[in-house]
Short mmCIF file of C-alpha atoms and ligand atoms in Angstrom, two decimals:
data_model
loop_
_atom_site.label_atom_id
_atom_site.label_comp_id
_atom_site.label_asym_id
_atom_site.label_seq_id
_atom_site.Cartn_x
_atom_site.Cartn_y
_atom_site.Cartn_z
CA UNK A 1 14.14 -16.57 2.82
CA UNK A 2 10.30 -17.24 2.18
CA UNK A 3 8.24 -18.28 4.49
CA UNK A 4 5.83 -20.31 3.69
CA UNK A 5 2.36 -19.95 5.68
CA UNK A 6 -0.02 -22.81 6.59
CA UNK A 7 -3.58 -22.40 6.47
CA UNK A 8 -4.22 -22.08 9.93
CA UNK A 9 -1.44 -18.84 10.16
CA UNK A 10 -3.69 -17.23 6.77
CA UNK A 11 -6.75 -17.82 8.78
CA UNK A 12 -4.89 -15.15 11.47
CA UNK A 13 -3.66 -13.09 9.09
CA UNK A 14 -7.09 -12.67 7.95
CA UNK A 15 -7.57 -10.70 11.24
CA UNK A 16 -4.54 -8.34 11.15
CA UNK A 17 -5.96 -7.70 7.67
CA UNK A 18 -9.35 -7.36 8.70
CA UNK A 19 -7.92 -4.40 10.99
CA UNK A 20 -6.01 -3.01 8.46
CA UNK A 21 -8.66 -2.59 5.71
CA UNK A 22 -11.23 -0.96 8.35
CA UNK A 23 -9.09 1.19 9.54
CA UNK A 24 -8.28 2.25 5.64
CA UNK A 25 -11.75 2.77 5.09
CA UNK A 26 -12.58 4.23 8.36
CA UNK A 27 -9.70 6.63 8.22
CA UNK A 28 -10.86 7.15 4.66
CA UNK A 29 -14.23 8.60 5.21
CA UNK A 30 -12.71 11.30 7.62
CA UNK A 31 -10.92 13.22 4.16
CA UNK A 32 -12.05 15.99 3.61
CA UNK A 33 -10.44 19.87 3.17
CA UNK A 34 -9.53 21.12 6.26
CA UNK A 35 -8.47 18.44 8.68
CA UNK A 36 -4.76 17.50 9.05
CA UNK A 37 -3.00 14.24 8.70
CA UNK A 38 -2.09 14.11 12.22
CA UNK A 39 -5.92 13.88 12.95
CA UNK A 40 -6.28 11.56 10.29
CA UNK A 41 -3.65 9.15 12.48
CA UNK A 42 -4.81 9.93 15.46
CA UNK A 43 -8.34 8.06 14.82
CA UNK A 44 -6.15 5.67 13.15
CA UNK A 45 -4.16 4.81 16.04
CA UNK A 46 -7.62 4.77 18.21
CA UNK A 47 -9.28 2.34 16.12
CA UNK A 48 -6.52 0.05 15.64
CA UNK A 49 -6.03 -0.41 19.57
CA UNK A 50 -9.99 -0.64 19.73
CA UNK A 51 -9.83 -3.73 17.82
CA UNK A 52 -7.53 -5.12 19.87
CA UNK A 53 -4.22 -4.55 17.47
CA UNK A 54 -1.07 -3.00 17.65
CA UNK A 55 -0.14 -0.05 14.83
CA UNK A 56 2.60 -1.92 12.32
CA UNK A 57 3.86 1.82 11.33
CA UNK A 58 4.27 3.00 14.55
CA UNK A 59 7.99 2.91 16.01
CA UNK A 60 9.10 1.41 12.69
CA UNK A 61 12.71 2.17 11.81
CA UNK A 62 11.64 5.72 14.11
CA UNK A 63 8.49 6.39 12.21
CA UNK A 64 6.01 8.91 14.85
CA UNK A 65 2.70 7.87 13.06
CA UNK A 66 0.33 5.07 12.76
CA UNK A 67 -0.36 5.60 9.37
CA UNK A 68 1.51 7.18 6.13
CA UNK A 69 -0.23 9.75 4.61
CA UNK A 70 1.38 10.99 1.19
CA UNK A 71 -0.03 13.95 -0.64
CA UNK A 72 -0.03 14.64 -4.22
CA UNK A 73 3.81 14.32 -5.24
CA UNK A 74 4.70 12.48 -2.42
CA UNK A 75 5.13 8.67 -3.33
CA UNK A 76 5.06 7.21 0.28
CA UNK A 77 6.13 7.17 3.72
CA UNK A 78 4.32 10.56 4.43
CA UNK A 79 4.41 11.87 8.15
CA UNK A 80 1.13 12.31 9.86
CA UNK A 81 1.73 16.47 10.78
CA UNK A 82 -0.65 19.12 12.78
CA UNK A 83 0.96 20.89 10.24
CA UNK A 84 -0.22 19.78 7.11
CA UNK A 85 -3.83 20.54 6.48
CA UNK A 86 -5.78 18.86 3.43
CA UNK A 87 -6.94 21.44 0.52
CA UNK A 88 -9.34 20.94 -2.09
CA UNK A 89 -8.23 19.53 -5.10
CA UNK A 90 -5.56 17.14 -3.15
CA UNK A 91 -4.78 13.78 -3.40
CA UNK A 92 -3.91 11.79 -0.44
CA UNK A 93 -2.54 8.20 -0.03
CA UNK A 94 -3.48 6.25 3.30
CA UNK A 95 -1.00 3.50 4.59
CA UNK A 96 -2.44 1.67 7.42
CA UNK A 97 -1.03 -1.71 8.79
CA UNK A 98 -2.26 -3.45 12.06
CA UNK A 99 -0.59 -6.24 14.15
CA UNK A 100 -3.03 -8.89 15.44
CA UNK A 101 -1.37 -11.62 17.57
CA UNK A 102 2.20 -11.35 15.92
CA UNK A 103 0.85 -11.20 12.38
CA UNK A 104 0.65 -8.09 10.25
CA UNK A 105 -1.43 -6.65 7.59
CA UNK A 106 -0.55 -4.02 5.08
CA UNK A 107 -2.89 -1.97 2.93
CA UNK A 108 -2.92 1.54 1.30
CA UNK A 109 -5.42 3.78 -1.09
CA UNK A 110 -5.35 6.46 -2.67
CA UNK A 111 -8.51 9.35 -1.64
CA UNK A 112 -9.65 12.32 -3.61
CA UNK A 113 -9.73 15.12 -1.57
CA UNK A 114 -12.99 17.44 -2.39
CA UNK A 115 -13.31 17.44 -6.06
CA UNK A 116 -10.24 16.67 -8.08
CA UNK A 117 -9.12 17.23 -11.80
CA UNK A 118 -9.83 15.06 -14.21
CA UNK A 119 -5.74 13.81 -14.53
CA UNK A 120 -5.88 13.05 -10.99
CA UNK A 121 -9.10 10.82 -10.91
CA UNK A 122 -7.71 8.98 -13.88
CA UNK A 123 -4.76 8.25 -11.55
CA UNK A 124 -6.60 7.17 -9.00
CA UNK A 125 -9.02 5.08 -11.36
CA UNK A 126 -5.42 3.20 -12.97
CA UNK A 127 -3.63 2.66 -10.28
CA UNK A 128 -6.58 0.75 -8.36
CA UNK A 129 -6.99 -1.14 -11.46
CA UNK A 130 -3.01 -1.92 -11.77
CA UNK A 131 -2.83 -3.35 -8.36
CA UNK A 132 -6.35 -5.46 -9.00
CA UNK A 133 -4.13 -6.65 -12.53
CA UNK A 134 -1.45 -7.77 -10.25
CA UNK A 135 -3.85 -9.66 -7.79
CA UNK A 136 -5.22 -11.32 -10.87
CA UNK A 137 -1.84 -12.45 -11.77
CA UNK A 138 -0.61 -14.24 -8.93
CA UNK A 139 -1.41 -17.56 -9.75
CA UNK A 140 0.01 -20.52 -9.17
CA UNK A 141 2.09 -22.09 -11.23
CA UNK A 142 3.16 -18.55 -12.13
CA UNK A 143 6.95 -16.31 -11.13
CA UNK A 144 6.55 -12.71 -8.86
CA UNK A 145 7.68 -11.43 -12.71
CA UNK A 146 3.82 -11.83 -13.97
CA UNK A 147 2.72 -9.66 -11.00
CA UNK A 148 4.97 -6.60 -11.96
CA UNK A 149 4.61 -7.11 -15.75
CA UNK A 150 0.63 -7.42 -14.88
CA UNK A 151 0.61 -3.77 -13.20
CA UNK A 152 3.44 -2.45 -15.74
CA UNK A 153 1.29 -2.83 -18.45
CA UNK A 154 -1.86 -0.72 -17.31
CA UNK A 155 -0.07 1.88 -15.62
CA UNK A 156 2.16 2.57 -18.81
CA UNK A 157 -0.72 1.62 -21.02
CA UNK A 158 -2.68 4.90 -19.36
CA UNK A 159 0.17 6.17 -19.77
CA UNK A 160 1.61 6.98 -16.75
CA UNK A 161 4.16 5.26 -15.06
CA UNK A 162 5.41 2.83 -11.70
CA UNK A 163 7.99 3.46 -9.31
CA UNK A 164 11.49 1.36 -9.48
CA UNK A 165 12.70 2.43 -5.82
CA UNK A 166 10.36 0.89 -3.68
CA UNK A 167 8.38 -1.93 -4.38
CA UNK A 168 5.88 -4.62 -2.61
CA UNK A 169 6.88 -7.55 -0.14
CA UNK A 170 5.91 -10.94 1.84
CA UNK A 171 4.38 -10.20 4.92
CA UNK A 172 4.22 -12.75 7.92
CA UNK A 173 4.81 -12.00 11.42
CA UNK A 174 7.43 -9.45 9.82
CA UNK A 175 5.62 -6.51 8.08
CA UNK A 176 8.37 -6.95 5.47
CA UNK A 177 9.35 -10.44 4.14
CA UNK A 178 11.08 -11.77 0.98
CA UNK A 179 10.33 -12.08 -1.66
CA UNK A 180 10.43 -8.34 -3.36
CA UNK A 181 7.53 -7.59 -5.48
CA UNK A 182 8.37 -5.10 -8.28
CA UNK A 183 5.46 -3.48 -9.81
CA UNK A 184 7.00 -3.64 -13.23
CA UNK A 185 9.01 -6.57 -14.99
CA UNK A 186 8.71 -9.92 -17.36
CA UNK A 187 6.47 -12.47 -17.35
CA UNK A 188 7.93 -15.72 -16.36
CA UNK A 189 10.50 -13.86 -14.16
CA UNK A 190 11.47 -14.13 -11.00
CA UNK A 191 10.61 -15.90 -7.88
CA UNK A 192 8.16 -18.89 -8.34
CA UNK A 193 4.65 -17.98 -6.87
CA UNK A 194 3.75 -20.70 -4.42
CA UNK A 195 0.74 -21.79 -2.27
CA UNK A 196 0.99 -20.37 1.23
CA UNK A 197 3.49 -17.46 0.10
CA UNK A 198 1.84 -14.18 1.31
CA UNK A 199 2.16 -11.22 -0.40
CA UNK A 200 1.98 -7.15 -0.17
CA UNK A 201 1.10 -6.26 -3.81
CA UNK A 202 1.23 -2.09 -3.81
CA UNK A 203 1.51 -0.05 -7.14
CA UNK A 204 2.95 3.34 -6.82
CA UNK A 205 1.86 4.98 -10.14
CA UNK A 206 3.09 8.67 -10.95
CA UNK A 207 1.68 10.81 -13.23
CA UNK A 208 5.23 11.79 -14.85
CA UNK A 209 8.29 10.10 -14.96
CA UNK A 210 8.96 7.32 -12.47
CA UNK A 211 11.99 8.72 -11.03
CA UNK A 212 11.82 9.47 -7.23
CA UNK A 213 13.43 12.13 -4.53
CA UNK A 214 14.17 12.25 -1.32
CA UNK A 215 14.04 10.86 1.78
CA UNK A 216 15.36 14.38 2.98
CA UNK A 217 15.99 15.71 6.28
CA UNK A 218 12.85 13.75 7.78
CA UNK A 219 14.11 10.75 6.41
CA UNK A 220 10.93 9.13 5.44
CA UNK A 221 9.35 10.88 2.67
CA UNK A 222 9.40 9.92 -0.93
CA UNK A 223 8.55 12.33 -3.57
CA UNK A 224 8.47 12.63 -7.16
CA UNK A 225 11.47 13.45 -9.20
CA UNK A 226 9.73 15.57 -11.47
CA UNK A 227 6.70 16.83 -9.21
CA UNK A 228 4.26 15.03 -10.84
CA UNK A 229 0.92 13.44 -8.93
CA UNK A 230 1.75 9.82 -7.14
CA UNK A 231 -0.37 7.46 -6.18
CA UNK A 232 -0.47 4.35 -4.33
CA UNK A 233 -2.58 1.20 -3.83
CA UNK A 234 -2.10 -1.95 -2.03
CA UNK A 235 -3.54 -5.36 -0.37
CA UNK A 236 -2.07 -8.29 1.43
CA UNK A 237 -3.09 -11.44 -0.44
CA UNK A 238 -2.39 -15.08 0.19
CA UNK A 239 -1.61 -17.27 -2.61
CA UNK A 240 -3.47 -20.60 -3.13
CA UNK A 241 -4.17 -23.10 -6.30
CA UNK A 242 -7.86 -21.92 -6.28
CA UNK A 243 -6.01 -18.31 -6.52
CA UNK A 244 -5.08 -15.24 -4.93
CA UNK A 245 -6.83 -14.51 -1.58
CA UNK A 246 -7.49 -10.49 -0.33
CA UNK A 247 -6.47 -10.85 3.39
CA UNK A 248 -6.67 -7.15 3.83
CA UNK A 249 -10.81 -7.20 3.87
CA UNK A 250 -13.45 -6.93 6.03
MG1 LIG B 1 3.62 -2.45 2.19
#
């Protein structure tokens, strides 16, 4: 079922999304060779409780950390780990959600860690630009098809290509809601875009094929069928007739 928001419930989402995007940024500034993802969610966790919100990730299904952090081949749903220490040359994916009074937000970037090759920034540089093409797409009248078909095409046309498995969702005072939001498919497909529907638009882009691996024995992480980089943008955006709103923003 959809829920449909009123204004008044986007105006408090716009806080859990305020959270979330700081705390993306925040926790974004701290990359750098060297410092492991369990530090990385550990000033997470603290900065999402200093603004007065609860960690979405946290507890989820059994997941330990605030935030997913994927690295190179690994899609999403990567376990903040003492253990796994950032290296030059990496790419890293930061999932951060926040829960403000009952209402989530949802956001996620991709980070260069150090200097990175020239394939990798290109990854980076389309994938940001596939999930700003699906933004741009969710318009009213319009069908949840024109969003996936919208980050399809620039993904595929830099040629690389977007994960099947896992794909975006609505987002309410659930961090997952219907309706499903591929990131590939027709236009004029699907689920009819409506005002007040809120949506988690996140393109995960690999370098190779878009096959995927895993969850293995820690039953979270998604990798790459064929190795290859991944990466992985997303925002929580409201839909209105004036057109898509970025909740996820401070
Ligand atoms: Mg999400």
């Amino acid at each position: 079922m959809i829920l449909i928001k009123t204004p008044e419930q986007i105006e408090a989402m716009r806080a859990a999304g305020r959270v979330s995007a700081k705390v993306l940024r925040k926790t974004g500034e701290l990359i750098r060779p060297g410092i492991s993802t369990l530090e990385l969610d550990r000033f997470a966790e603290n900065l999402i409780r200093l603004e007065g919100a609860l960690p979405a990730f946290k507890g989820y299904g059994g997941f330990t950390g605030s935030i997913c952090s994927s690295i190179n081949n690994e899609i999403v749903h990567g376990i903040p780990s003492a253990e796994v220490i950032l290296q030059e040359g990496d790419i890293i994916s930061i999932d951060t959600g926040a829960i403000m009074d009952d209402w989530y937000g949802d956001n996620a970037a991709t980070f260069a860690v150090g200097h990175i090759d020239e394939e990798a920034a290109r990854l980076l540089e389309v994938t940001e630009q596939a999930l700003w093409a699906g933004v741009e797409a969710a318009q009213i009248p319009g069908r949840v098809g024109d969003i996936g078909h919208a980050v399809q095409h620039v993904a595929e046309a830099a040629g690389f290509s977007v994960v099947r498995e896992y794909v975006g969702h609505g987002i309410g005072r659930a961090m997952h809601e219907d309706p499903a939001v591929p990131n590939y498919g027709r236009k004029k497909s699907g689920v009819k875009l409506k005002a007040g529907m809120v949506l988690a638009i996140e393109p995960m882009v690999n370098a190779g094929g878009y096959r995927t691996q895993g969850p293995f024995e820690d039953g979270w992480i998604v990798y790459t069928a064929d190795g290859s980089l991944s990466a992985h943008f997303e925002l929580t955006v409201a839909l209105s007739t004036e057109g898509p709103i970025v909740l996820t923003k401070e």
